[in-house]
PDB file of C-alpha atoms in Angstrom:
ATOM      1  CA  UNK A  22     -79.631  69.307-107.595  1.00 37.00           C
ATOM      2  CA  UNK A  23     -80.453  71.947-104.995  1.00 42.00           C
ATOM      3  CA  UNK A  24     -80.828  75.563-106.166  1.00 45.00           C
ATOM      4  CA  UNK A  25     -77.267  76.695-104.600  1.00 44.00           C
ATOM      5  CA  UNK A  26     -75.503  73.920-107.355  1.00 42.00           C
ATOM      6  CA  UNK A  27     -77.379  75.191-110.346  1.00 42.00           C
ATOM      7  CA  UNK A  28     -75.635  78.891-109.461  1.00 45.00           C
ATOM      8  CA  UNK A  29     -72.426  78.269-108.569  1.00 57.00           C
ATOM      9  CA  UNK A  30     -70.363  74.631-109.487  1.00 68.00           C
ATOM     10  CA  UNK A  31     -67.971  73.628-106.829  1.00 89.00           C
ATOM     11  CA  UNK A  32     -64.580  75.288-108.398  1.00 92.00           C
ATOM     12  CA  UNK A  33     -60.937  74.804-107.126  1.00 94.00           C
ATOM     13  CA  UNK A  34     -58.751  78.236-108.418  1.00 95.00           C
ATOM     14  CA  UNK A  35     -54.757  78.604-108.387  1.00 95.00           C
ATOM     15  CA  UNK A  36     -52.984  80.860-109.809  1.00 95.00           C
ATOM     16  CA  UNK A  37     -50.268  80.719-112.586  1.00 95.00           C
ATOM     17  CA  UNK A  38     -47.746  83.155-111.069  1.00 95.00           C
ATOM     18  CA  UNK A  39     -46.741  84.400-114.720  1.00 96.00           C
ATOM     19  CA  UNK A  40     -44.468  87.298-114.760  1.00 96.00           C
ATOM     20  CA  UNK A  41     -46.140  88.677-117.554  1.00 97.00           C
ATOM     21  CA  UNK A  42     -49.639  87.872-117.223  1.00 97.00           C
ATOM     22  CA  UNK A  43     -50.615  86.551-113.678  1.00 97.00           C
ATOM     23  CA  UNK A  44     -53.669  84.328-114.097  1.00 97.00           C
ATOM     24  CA  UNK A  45     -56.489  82.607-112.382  1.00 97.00           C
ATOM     25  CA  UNK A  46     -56.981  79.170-113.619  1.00 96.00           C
ATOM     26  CA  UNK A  47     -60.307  77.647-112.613  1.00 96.00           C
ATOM     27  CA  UNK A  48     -62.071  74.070-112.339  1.00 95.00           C
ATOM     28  CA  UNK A  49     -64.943  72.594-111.370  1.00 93.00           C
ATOM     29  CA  UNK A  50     -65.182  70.048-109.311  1.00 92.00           C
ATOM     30  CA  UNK A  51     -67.064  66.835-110.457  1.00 93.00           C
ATOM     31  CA  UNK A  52     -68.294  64.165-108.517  1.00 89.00           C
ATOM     32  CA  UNK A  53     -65.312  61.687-106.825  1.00 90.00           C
ATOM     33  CA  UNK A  54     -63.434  64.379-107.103  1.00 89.00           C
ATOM     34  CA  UNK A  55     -62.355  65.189-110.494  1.00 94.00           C
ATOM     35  CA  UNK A  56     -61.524  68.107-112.280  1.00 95.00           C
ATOM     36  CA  UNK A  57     -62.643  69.726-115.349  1.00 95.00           C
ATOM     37  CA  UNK A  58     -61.056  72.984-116.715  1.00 95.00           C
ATOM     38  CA  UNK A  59     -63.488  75.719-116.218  1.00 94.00           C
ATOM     39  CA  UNK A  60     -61.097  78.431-118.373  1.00 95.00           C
ATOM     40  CA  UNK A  61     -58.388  81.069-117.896  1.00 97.00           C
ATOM     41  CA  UNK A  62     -58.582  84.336-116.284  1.00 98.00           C
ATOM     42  CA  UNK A  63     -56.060  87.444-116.163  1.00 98.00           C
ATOM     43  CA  UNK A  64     -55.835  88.711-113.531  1.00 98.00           C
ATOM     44  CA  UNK A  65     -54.555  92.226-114.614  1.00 97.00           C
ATOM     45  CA  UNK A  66     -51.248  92.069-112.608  1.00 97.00           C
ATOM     46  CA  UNK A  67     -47.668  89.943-112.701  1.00 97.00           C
ATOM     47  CA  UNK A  68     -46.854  87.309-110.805  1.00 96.00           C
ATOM     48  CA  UNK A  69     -43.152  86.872-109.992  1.00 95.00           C
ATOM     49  CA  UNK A  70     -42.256  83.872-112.617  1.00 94.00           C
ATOM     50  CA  UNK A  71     -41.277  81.710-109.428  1.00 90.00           C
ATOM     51  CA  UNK A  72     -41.958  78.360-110.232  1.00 83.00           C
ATOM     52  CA  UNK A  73     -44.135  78.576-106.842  1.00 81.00           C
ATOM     53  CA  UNK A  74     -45.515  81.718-104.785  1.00 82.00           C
ATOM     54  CA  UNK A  75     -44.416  81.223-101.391  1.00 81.00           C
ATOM     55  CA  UNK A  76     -47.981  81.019 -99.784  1.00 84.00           C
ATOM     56  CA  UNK A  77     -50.786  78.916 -97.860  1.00 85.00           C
ATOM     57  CA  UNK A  78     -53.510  81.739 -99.314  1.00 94.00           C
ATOM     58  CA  UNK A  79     -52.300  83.718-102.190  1.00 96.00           C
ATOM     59  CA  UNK A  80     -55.784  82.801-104.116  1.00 97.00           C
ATOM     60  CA  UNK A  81     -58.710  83.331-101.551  1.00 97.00           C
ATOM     61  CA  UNK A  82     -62.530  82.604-102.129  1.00 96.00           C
ATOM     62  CA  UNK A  83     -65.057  84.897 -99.800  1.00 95.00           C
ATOM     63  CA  UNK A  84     -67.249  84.058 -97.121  1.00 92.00           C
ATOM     64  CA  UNK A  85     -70.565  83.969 -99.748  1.00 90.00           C
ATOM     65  CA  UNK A  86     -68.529  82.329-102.548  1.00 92.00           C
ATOM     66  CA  UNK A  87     -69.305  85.788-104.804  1.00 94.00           C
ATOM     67  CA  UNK A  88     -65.368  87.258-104.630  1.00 97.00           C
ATOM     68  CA  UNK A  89     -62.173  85.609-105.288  1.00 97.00           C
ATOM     69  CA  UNK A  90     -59.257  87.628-104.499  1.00 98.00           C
ATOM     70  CA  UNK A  91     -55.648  86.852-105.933  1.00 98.00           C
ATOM     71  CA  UNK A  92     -52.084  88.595-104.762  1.00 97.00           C
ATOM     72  CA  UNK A  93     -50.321  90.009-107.609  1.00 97.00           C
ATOM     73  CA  UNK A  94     -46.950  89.479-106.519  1.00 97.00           C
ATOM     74  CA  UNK A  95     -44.735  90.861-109.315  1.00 97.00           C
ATOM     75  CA  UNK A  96     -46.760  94.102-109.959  1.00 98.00           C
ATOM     76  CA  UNK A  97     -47.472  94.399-106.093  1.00 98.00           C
ATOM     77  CA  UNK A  98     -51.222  94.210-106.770  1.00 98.00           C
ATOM     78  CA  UNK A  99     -54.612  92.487-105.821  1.00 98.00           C
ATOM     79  CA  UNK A 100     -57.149  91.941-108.044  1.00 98.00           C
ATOM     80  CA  UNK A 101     -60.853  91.255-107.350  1.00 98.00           C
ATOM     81  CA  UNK A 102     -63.285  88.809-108.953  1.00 98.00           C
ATOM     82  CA  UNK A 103     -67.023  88.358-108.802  1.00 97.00           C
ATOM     83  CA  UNK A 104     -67.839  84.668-109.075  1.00 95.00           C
ATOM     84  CA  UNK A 105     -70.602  83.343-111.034  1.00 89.00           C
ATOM     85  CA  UNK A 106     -71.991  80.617-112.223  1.00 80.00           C
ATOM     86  CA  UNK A 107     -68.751  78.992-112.835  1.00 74.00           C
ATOM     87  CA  UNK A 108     -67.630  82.406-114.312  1.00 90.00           C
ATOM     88  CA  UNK A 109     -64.857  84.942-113.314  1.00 96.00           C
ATOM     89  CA  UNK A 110     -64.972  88.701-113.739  1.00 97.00           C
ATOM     90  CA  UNK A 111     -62.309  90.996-112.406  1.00 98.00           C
ATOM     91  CA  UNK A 112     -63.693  93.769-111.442  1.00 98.00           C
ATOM     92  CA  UNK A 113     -60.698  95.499-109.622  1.00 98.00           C
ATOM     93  CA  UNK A 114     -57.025  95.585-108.936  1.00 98.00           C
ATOM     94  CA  UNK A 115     -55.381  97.865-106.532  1.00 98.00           C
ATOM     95  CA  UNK A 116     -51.854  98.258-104.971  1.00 98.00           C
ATOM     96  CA  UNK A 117     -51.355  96.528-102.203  1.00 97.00           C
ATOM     97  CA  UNK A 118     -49.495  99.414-100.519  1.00 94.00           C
ATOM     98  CA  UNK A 119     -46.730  97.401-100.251  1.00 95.00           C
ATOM     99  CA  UNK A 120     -43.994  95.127-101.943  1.00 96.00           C
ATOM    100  CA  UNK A 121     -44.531  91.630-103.351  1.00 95.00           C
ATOM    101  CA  UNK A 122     -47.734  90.229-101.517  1.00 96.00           C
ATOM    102  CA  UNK A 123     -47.935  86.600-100.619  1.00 95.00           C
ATOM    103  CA  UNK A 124     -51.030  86.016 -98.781  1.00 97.00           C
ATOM    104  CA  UNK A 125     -54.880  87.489 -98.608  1.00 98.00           C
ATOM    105  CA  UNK A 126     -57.446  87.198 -96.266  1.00 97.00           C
ATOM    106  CA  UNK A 127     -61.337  88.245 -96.259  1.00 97.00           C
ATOM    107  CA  UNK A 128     -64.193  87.976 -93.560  1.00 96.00           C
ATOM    108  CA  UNK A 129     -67.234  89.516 -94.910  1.00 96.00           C
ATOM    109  CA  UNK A 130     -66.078  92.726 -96.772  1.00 96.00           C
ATOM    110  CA  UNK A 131     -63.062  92.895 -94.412  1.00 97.00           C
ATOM    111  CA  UNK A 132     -59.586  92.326 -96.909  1.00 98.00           C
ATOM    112  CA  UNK A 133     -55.977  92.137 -95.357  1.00 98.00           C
ATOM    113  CA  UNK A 134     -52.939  91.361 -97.129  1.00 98.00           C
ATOM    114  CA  UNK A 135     -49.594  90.628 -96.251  1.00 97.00           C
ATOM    115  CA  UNK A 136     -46.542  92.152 -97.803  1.00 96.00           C
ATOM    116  CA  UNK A 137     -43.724  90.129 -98.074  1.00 94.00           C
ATOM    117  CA  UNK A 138     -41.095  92.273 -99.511  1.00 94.00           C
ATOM    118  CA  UNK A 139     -42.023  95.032 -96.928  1.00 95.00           C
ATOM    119  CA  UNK A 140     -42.767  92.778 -93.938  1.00 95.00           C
ATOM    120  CA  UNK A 141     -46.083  95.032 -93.384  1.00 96.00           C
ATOM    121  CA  UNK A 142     -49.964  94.380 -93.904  1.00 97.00           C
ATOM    122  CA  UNK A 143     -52.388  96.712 -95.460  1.00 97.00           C
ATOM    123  CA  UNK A 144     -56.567  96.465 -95.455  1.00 98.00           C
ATOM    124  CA  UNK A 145     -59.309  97.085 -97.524  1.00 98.00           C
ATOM    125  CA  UNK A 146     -63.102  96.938 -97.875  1.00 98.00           C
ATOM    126  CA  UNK A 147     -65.223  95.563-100.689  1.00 98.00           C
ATOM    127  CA  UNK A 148     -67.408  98.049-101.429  1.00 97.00           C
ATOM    128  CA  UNK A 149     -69.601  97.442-104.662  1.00 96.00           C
ATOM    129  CA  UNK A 150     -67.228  95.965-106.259  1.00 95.00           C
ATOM    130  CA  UNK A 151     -64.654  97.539-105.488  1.00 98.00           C
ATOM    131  CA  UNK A 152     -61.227  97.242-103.323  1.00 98.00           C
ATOM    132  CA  UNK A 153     -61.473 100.496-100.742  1.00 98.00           C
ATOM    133  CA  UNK A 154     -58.223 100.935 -99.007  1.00 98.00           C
ATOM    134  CA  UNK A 155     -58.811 101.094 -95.073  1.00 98.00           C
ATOM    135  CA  UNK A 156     -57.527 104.675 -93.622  1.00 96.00           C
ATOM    136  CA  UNK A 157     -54.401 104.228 -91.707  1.00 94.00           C
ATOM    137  CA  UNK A 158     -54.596 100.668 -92.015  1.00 95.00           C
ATOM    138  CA  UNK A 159     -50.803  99.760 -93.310  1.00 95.00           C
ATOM    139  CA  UNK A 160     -49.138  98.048 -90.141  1.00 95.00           C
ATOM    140  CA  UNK A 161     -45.545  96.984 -89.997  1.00 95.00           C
ATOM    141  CA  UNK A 162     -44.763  93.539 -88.757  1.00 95.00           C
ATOM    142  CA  UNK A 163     -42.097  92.311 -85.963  1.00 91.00           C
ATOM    143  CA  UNK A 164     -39.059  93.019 -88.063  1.00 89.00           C
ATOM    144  CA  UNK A 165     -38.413  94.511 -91.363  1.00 84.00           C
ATOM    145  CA  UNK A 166     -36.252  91.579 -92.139  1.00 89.00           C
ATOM    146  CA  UNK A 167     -38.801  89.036 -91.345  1.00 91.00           C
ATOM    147  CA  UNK A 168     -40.091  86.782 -93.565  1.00 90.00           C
ATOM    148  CA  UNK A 169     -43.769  86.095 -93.738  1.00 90.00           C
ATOM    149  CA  UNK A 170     -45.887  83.792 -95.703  1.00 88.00           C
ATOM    150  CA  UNK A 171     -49.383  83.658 -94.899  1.00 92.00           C
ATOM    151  CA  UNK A 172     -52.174  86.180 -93.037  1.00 94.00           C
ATOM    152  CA  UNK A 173     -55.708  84.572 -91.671  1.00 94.00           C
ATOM    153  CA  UNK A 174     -58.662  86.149 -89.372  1.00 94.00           C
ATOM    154  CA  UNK A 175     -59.429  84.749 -86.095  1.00 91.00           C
ATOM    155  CA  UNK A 176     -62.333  82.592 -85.488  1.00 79.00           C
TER     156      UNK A 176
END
């Protein structure tokens, strides 16, 4: 087992989408392929109760596999974990500066996430911890009727 196994477990997280409680529900991945349940984690915020969150990236692990990031859609939030050792601790949730977000992305301590509700983006930095909204970073899209799903950084 190299050293890089022994602190982190391969995980796959999704989110319930809970209108109450919005939660992160993690696994580890085994060998083959399986799953075993890791645990629960709230997330702070709502989701919308949807059966499904109309999204490609609504959960979103970082570059270095230490922050997990998950849109609160209901509560128009975005809450920040530090991953370890199989382990999730939220340390943050901020609005998203807009309505009902869908999708997140991250490169490095770059954050952008996409509004549905108010067809606009918004961006932040990870800073200790932290979610640190960008100055003058809230962009509307093409149309404030249009109907996005999903924000991603270039190569």
């Amino acid at each position: 087992m190299s050293e890089n196994d022994r602190r982190t477990p391969a995980a796959v997280y999704v989110q319930s989408n809970d209108a109450a409680a919005n939660e992160v529900v993690a696994f580890e991945r085994l060998a083959g392929g399986r799953l075993a349940a890791l645990g629960r984690f709230a997330t702070g915020g709502r989701g919308t109760g949807m059966p499904y969150l109309p999204s490609q990236a609504s959960v979103v692990l970082g570059d270095d596999g230490r922050h997990l990031l998950v849109v609160d859609a209901g509560s128009h939030e975005l809450s920040l974990f530090a991953v370890s050792e199989g382990d999730l601790r939220l340390t943050d949730r901020v609005a998203t500066g807009g309505a009902t977000p869908t999708s997140v992305a991250v490169h490095g301590d770059l954050v952008y996430v996409l509004n549905n509700a108010t067809a606009d983006i918004s961006g932040f930095s990870i800073e200790h911890g932290r979610l640190v909204a960008l100055e003058d970073s809230v962009r509307p899209l093409s149309a404030a009727d249009a109907d996005p799903a999903h924000i991603a950084f270039s190569a």
